[in-house]
mmCIF file of C-alpha atoms in Angstrom:
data_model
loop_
_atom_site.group_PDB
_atom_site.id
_atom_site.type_symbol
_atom_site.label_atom_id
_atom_site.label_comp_id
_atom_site.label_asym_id
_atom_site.label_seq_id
_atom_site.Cartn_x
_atom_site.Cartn_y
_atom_site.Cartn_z
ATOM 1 C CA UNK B 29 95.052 217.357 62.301
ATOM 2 C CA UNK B 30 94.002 214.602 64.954
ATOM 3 C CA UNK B 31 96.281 211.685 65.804
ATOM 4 C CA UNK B 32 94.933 209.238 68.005
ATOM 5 C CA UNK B 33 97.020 206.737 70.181
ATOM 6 C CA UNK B 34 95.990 203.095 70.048
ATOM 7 C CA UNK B 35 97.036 199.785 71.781
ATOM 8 C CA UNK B 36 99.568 197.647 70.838
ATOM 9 C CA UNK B 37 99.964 193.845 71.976
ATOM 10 C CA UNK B 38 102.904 192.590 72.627
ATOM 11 C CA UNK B 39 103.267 188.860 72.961
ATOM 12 C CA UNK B 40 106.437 187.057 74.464
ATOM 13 C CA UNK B 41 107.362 182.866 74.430
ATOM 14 C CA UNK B 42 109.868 181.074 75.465
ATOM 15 C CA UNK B 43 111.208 177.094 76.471
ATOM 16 C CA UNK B 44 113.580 175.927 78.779
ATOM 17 C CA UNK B 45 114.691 172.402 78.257
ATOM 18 C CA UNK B 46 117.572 170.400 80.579
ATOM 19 C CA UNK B 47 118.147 167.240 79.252
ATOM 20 C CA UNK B 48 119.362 165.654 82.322
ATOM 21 C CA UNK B 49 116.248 165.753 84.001
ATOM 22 C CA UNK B 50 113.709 165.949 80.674
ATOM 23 C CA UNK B 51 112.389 169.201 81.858
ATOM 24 C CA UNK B 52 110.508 171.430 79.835
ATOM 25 C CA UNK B 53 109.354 174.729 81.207
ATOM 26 C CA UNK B 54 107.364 176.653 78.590
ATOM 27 C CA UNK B 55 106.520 180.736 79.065
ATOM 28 C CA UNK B 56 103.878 182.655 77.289
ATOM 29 C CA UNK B 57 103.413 186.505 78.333
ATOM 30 C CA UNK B 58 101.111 189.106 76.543
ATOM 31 C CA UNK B 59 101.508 193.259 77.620
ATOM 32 C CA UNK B 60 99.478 196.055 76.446
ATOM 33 C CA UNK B 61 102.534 199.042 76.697
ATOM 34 C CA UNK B 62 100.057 201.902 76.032
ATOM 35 C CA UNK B 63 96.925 201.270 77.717
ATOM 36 C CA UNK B 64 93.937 203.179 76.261
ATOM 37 C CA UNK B 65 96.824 205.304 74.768
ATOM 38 C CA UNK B 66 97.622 206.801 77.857
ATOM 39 C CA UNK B 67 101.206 204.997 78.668
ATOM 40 C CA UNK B 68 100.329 202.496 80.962
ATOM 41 C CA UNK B 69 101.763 199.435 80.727
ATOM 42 C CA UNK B 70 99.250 196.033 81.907
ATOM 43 C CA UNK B 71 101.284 192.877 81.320
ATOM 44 C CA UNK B 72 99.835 188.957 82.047
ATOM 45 C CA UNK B 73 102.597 186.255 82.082
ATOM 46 C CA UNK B 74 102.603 182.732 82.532
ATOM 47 C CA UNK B 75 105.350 179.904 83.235
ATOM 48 C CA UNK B 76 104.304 176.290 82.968
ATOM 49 C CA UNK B 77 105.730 172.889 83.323
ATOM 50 C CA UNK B 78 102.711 170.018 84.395
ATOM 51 C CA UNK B 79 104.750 168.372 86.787
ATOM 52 C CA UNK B 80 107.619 171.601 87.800
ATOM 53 C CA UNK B 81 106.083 174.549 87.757
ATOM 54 C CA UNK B 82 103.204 177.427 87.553
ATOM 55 C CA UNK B 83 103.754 180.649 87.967
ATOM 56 C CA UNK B 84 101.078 183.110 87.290
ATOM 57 C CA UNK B 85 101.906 187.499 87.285
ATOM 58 C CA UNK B 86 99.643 190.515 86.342
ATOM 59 C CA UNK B 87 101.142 193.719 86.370
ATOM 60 C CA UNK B 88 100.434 196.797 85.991
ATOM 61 C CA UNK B 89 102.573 200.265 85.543
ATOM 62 C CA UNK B 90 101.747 203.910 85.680
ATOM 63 C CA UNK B 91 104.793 205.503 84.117
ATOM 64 C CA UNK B 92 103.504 209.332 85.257
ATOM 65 C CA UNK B 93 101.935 209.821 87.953
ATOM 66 C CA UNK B 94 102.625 213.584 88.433
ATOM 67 C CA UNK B 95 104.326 216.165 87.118
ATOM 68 C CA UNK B 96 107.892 215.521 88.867
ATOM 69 C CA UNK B 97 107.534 211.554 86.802
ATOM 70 C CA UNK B 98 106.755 209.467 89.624
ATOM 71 C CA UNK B 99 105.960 205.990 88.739
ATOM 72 C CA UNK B 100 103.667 203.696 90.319
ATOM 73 C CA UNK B 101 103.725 199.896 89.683
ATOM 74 C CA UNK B 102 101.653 196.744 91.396
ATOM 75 C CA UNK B 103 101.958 193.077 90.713
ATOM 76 C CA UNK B 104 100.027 190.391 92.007
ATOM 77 C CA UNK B 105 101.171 187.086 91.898
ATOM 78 C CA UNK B 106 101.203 183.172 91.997
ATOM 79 C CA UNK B 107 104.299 181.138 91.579
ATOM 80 C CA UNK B 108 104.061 177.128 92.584
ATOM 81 C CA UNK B 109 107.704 175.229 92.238
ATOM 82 C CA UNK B 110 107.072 171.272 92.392
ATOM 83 C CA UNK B 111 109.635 168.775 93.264
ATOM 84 C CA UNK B 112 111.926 170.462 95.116
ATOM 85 C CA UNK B 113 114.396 168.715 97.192
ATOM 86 C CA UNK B 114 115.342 169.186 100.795
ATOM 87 C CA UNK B 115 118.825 168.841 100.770
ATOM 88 C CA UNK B 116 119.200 172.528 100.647
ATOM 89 C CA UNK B 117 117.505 173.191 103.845
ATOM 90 C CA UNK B 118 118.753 173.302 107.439
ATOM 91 C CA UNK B 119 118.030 170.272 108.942
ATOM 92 C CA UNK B 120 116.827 168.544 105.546
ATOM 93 C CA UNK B 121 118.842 165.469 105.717
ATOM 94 C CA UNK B 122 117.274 162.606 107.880
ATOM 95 C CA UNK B 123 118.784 159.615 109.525
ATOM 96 C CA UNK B 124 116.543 156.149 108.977
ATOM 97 C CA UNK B 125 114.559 154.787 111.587
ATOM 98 C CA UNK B 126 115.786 151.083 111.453
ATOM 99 C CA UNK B 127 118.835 151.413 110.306
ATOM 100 C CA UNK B 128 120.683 154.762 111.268
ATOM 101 C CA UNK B 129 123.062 154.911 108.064
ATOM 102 C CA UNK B 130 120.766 155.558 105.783
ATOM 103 C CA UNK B 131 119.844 158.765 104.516
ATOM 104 C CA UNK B 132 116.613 160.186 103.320
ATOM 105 C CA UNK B 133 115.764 163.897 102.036
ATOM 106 C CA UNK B 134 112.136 164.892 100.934
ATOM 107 C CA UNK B 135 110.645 166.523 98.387
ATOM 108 C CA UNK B 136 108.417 168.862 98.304
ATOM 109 C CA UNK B 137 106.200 172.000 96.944
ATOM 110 C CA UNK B 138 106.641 175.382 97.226
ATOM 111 C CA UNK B 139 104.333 178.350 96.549
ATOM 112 C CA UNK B 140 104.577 181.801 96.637
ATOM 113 C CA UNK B 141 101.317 184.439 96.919
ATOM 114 C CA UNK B 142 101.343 188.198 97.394
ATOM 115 C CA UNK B 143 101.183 191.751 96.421
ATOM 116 C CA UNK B 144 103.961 193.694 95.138
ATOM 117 C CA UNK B 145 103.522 197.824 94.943
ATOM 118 C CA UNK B 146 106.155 200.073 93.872
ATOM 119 C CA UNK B 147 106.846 203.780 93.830
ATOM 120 C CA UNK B 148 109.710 205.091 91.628
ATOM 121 C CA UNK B 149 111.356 208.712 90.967
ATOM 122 C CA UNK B 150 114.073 209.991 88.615
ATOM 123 C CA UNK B 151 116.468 212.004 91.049
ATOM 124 C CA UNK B 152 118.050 212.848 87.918
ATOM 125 C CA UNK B 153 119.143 212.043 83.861
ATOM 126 C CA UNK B 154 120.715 208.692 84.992
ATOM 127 C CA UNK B 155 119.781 208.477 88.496
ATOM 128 C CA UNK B 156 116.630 206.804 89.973
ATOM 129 C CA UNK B 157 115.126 205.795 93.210
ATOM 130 C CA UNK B 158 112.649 202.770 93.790
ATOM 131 C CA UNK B 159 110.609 202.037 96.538
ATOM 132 C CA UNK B 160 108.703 199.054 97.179
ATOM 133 C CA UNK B 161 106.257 197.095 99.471
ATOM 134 C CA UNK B 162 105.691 193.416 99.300
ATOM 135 C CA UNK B 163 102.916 191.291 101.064
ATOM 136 C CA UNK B 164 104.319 187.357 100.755
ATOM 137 C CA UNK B 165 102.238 184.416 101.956
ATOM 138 C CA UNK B 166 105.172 181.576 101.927
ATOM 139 C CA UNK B 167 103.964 177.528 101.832
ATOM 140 C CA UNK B 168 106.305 174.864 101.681
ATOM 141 C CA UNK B 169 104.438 171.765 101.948
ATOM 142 C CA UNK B 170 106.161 168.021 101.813
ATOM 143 C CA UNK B 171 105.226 165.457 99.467
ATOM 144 C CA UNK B 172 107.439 162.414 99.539
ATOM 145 C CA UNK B 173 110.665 160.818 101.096
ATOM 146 C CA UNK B 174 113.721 159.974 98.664
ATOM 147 C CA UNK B 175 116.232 157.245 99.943
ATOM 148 C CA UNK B 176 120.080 158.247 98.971
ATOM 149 C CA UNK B 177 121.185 156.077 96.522
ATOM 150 C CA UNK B 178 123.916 154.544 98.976
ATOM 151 C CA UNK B 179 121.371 153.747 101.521
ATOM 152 C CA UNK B 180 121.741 149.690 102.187
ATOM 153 C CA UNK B 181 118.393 147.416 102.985
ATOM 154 C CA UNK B 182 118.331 143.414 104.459
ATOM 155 C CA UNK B 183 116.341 141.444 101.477
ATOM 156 C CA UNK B 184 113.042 141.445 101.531
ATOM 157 C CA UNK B 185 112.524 144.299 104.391
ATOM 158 C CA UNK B 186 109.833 146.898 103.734
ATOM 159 C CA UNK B 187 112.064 149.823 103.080
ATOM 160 C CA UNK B 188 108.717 152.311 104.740
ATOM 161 C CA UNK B 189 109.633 151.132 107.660
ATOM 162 C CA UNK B 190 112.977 152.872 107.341
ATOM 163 C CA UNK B 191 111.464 156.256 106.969
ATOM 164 C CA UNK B 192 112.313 158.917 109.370
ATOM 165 C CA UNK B 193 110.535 158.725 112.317
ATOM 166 C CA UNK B 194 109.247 162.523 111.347
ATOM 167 C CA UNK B 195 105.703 162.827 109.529
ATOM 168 C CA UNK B 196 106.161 165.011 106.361
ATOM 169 C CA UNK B 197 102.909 166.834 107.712
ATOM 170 C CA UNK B 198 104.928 167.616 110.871
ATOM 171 C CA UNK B 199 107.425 169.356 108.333
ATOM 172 C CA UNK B 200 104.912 171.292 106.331
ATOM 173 C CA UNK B 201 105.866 175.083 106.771
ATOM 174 C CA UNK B 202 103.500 177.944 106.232
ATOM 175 C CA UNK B 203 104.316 182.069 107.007
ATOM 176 C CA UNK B 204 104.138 185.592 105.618
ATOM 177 C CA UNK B 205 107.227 187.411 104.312
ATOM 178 C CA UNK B 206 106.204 190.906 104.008
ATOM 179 C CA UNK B 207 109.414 193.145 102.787
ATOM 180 C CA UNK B 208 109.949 197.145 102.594
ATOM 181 C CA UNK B 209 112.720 197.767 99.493
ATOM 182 C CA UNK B 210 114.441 200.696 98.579
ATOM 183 C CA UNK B 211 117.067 200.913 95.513
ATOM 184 C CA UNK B 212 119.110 203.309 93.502
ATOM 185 C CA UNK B 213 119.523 202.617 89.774
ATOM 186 C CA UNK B 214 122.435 204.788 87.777
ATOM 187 C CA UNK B 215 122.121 204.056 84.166
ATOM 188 C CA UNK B 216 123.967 204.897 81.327
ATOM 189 C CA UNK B 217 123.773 202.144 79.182
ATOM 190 C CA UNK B 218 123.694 202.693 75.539
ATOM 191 C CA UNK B 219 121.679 200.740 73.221
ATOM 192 C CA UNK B 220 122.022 199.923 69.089
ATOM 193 C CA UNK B 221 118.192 198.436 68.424
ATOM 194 C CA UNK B 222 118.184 195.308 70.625
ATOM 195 C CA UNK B 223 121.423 195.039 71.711
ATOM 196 C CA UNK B 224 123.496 196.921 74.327
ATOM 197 C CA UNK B 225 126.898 197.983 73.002
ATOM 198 C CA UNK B 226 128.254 200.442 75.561
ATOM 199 C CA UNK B 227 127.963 202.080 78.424
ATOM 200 C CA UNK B 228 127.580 200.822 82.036
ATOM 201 C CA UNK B 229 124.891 200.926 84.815
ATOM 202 C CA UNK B 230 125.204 200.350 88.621
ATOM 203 C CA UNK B 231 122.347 198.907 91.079
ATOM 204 C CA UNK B 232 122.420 198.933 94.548
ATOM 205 C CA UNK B 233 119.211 197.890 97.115
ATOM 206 C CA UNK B 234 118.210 196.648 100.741
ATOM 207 C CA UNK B 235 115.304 194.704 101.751
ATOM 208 C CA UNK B 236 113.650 194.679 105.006
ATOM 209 C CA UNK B 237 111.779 191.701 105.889
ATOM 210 C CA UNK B 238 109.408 191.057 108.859
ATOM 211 C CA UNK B 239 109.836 193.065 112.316
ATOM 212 C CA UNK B 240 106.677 195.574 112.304
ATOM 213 C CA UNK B 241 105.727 194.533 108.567
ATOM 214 C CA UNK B 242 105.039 190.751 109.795
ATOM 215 C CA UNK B 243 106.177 187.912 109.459
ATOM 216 C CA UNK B 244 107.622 184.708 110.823
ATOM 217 C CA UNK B 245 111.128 185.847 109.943
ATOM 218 C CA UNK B 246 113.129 188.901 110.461
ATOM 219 C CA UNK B 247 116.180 189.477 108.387
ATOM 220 C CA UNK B 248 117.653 192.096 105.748
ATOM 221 C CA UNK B 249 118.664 191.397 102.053
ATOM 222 C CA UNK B 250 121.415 193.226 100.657
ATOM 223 C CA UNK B 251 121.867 193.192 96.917
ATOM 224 C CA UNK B 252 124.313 194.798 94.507
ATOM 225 C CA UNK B 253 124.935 194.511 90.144
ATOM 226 C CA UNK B 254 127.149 196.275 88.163
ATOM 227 C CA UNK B 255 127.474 195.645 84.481
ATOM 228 C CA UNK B 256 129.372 197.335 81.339
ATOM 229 C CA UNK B 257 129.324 197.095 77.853
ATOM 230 C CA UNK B 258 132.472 198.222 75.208
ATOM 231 C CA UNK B 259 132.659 197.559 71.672
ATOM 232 C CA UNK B 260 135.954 197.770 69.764
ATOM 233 C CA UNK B 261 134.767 196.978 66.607
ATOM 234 C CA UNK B 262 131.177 198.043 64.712
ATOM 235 C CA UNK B 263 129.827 194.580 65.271
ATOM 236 C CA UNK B 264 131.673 193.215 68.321
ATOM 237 C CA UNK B 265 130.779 194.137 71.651
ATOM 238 C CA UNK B 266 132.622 192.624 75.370
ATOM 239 C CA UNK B 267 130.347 192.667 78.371
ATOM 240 C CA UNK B 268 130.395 191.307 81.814
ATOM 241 C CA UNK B 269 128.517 191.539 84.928
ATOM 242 C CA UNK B 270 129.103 191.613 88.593
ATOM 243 C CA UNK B 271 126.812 190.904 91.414
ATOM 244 C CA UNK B 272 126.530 189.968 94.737
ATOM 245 C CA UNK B 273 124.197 189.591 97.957
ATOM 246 C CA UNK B 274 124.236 189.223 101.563
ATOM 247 C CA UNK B 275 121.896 187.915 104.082
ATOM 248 C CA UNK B 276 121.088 189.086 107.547
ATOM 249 C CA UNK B 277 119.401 187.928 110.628
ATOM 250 C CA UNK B 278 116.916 184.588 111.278
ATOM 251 C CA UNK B 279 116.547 183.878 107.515
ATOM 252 C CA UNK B 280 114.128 181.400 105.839
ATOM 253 C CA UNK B 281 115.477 178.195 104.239
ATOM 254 C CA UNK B 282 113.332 179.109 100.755
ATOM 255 C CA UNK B 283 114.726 182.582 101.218
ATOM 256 C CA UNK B 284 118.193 181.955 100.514
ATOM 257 C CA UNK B 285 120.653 182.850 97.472
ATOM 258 C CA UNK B 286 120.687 180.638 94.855
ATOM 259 C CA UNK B 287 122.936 179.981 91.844
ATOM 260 C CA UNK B 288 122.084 178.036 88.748
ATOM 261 C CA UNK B 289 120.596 178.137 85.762
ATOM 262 C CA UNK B 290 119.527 180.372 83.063
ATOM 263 C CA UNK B 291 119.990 183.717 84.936
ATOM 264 C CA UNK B 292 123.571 183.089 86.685
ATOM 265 C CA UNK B 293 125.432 180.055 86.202
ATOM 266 C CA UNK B 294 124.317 178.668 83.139
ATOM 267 C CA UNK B 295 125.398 175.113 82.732
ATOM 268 C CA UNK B 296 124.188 173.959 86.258
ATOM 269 C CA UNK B 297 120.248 173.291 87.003
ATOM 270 C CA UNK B 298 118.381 175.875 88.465
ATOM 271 C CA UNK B 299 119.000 176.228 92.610
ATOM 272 C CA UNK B 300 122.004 174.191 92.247
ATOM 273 C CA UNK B 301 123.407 175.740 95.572
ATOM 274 C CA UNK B 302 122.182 178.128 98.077
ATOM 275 C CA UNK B 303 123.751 180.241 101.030
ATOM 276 C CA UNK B 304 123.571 183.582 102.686
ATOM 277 C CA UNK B 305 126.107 185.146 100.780
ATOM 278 C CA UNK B 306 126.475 185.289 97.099
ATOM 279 C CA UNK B 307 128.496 186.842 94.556
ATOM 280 C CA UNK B 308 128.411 186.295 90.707
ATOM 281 C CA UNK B 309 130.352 186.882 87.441
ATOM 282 C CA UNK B 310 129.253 186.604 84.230
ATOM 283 C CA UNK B 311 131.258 187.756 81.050
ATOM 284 C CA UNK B 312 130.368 187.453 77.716
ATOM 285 C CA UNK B 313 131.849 188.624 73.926
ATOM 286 C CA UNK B 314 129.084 189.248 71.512
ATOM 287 C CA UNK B 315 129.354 189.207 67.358
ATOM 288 C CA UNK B 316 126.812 190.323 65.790
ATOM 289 C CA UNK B 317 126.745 189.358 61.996
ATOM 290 C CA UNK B 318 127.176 191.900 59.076
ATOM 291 C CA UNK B 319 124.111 192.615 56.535
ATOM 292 C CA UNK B 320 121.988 190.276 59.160
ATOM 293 C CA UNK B 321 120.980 192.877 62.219
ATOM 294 C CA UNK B 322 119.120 190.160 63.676
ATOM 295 C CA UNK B 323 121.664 187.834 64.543
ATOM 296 C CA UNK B 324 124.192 187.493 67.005
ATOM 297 C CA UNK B 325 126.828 184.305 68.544
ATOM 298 C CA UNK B 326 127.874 184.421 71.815
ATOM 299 C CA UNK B 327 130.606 183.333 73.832
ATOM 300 C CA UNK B 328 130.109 183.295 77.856
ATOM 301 C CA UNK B 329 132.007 182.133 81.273
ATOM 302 C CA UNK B 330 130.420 182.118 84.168
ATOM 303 C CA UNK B 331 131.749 181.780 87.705
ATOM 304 C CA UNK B 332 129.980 182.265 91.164
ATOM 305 C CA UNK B 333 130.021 181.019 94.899
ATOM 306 C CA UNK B 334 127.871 181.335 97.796
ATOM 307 C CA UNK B 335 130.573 180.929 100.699
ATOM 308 C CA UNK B 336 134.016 182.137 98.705
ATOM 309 C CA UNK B 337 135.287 178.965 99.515
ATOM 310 C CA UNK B 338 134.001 176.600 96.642
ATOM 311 C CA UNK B 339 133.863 178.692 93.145
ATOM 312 C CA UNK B 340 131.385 176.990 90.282
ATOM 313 C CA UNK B 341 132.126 177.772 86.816
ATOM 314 C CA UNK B 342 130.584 177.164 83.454
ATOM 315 C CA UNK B 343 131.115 178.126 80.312
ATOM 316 C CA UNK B 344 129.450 178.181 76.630
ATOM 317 C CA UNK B 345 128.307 179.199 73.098
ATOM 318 C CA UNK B 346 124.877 181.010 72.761
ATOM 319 C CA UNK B 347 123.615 183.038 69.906
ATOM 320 C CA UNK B 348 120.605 185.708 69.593
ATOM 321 C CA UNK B 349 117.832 185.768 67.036
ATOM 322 C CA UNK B 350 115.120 188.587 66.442
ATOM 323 C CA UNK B 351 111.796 188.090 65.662
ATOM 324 C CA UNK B 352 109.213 190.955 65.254
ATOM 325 C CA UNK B 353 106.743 191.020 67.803
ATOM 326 C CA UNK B 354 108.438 188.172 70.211
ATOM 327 C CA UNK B 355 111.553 190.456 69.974
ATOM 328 C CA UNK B 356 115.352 188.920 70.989
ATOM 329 C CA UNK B 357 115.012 185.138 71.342
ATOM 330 C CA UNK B 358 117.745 183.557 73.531
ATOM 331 C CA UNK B 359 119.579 180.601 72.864
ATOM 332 C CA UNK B 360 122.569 179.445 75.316
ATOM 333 C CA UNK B 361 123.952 176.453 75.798
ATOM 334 C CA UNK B 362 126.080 176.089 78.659
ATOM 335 C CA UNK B 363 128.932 172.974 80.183
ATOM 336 C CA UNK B 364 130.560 172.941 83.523
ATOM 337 C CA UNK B 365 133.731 170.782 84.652
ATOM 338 C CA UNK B 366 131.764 167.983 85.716
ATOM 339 C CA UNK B 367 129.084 167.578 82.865
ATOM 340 C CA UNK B 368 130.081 166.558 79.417
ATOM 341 C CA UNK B 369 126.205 167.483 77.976
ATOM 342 C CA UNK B 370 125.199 170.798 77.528
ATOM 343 C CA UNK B 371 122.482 172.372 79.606
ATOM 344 C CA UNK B 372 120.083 174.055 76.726
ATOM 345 C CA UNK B 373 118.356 177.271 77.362
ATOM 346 C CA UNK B 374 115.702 179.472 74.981
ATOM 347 C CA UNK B 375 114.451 182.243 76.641
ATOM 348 C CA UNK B 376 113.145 186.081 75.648
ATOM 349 C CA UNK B 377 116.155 188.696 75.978
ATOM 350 C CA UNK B 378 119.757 189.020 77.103
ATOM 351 C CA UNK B 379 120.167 187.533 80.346
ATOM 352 C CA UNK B 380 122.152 191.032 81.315
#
């Protein structure tokens, strides 16, 4: 008896819509998981909003490449973030050239290019350690300036005139970020189908950037997750997750932590707050419904902070849907104390 292994494509999709802003970021993503039937995993994924964003990855993953398990992954990449504002950045308020009061921030693009190679080893059942080496080509380039709403004009004056005396060429930024990583990942997480339902699993990593890799800047990233999963009941299942990060040395602007959105706090936009220091809490109780395995609701809270003096929290109702082929569909809507609409998100997978 022959058997013969053959490919299987996998095709992902996903929206994510804020109604504040009318944004609309769509992604597509198609993955061959057994390339040529020999394990290897080759994976193309796209985001794209016209006017927000493009981000472009290829990937691809050798799960064996000895005897002792060894992995080897690369990714090259593309990601291009429109629109963003300055008021995050150092020195990315300015004053107004006729009349000092007034405030101006700019907006502007940012894109990301590089190379991403990894190297990964099972130390033992549970226990891994992951290497990495990333070459980053950073651009942050300047498009427009935005007046604060407060700022106060005579009639009829040519508000241009006002602009900063600063050229937004002057404040276009360009750089490598090249970055040695190593990480430890203990995991012993266990899993019914789609959904996690106990267990727990602990990650802990440091980042090197610049110094003899290159680069314009040279600081260290230290990051940190644990998460844990119980369920007291067949269909009901309590998890929450913990993480936090810390920033070292000259650090770029762009390279900060951020909290927002879809992935941490999910009823504020995306980059909502930035800082050298993070930490972030997310907690969620999970029903899944009886005679229909492909449904669950969700109830989340969120809380985080990026200098442990102000704490942002939000807070919402969510519920998971399984398709075959596109797999667990995610649907979360999330509030905070100061917005009264929800901030919608559908995206592939749990977001922990």
């Amino acid at each position: 008896i022959e058997f013969e292994e053959k490919d299987n494509l996998l095709f992902s999709l996903g929206v994510t819509y804020t109604p504040d802003d009318n944004t609309l970021i769509g992604q597509f993503g198609i993955a061959n998981p057994n390339l040529m039937g020999l394990g290897q995993r080759l994976s193309l994924n796209m985001e794209l909003n016209p006017n927000n964003i493009f981000n472009f990855n290829f990937e691809f993953k050798e799960p064996w490449l000895n005897a002792n398990h060894t992995s080897l992954g690369l990714k090259l990449y593309s990601n291009h973030i429109l629109d963003l504002s300055s008021k995050n950045l150092s020195d990315g308020v300015f004053t107004g050239n006729e009349e000092p009061k007034n405030k101006y921030t700019y907006h502007y693009n940012e894109k990301r290019t590089g190379l991403d190679l990894t190297l990964g080893r099972p130390l033992n059942r549970h226990l891994r350690l992951d290497t990495s080496f990333q070459l980053e080509r950073v651009t942050l380039e300047p498009r427009k300036w935005v007046a604060a709403t407060e700022n106060k004009y005579t009639d009829g004056a040519d508000q241009t005139q006002d602009y900063p005396f600063a050229t937004l060429s002057s404040l276009k930024e360009e750089y490598w970020d090249n970055s040695l990583g190593l990480s430890l990942v203990y995991n012993r997480l266990l899993y019914n189908g789609f959904y996690s339902t106990g267990g727990y699993s602990c990650y802990l990593g440091v980042n090197l950037h610049g110094g003899i890799l290159g680069g314009k800047y040279n600081y260290q990233r230290l990051s940190g997750e644990f998460k844990q999963f119980y369920s007291p009941f067949e269909y009901t299942t309590l998890g929450y997750r913990v993480m936090g990060g810390k920033l070292l040395g000259n650090t770029a602007d762009s390279s900060k932590l951020y909290l927002g959105g879809e992935l941490s706090l999910r009823g504020y936009d995306v980059r909502h707050v930035a800082g050298e220091q993070q930490a972030l809490a997310n907690l969620e109780l999970r029903q899944r419904i009886p005679n229909a395995d492909n449904l669950e609701l969700v109830l989340f809270y969120d809380v985080g902070t990026v200098d442990f003096g102000q704490y942002l929290h939000s807070y919402g109702v969510g519920f998971r849907y399984i398709i075959p082929i596109f797999g667990q569909l995610r649907f979360d809507f999330g509030w905070n104390p100061d917005r009264n609409k929800p901030r919608f998100n559908f995206l592939i997978g749990e977001m922990f």
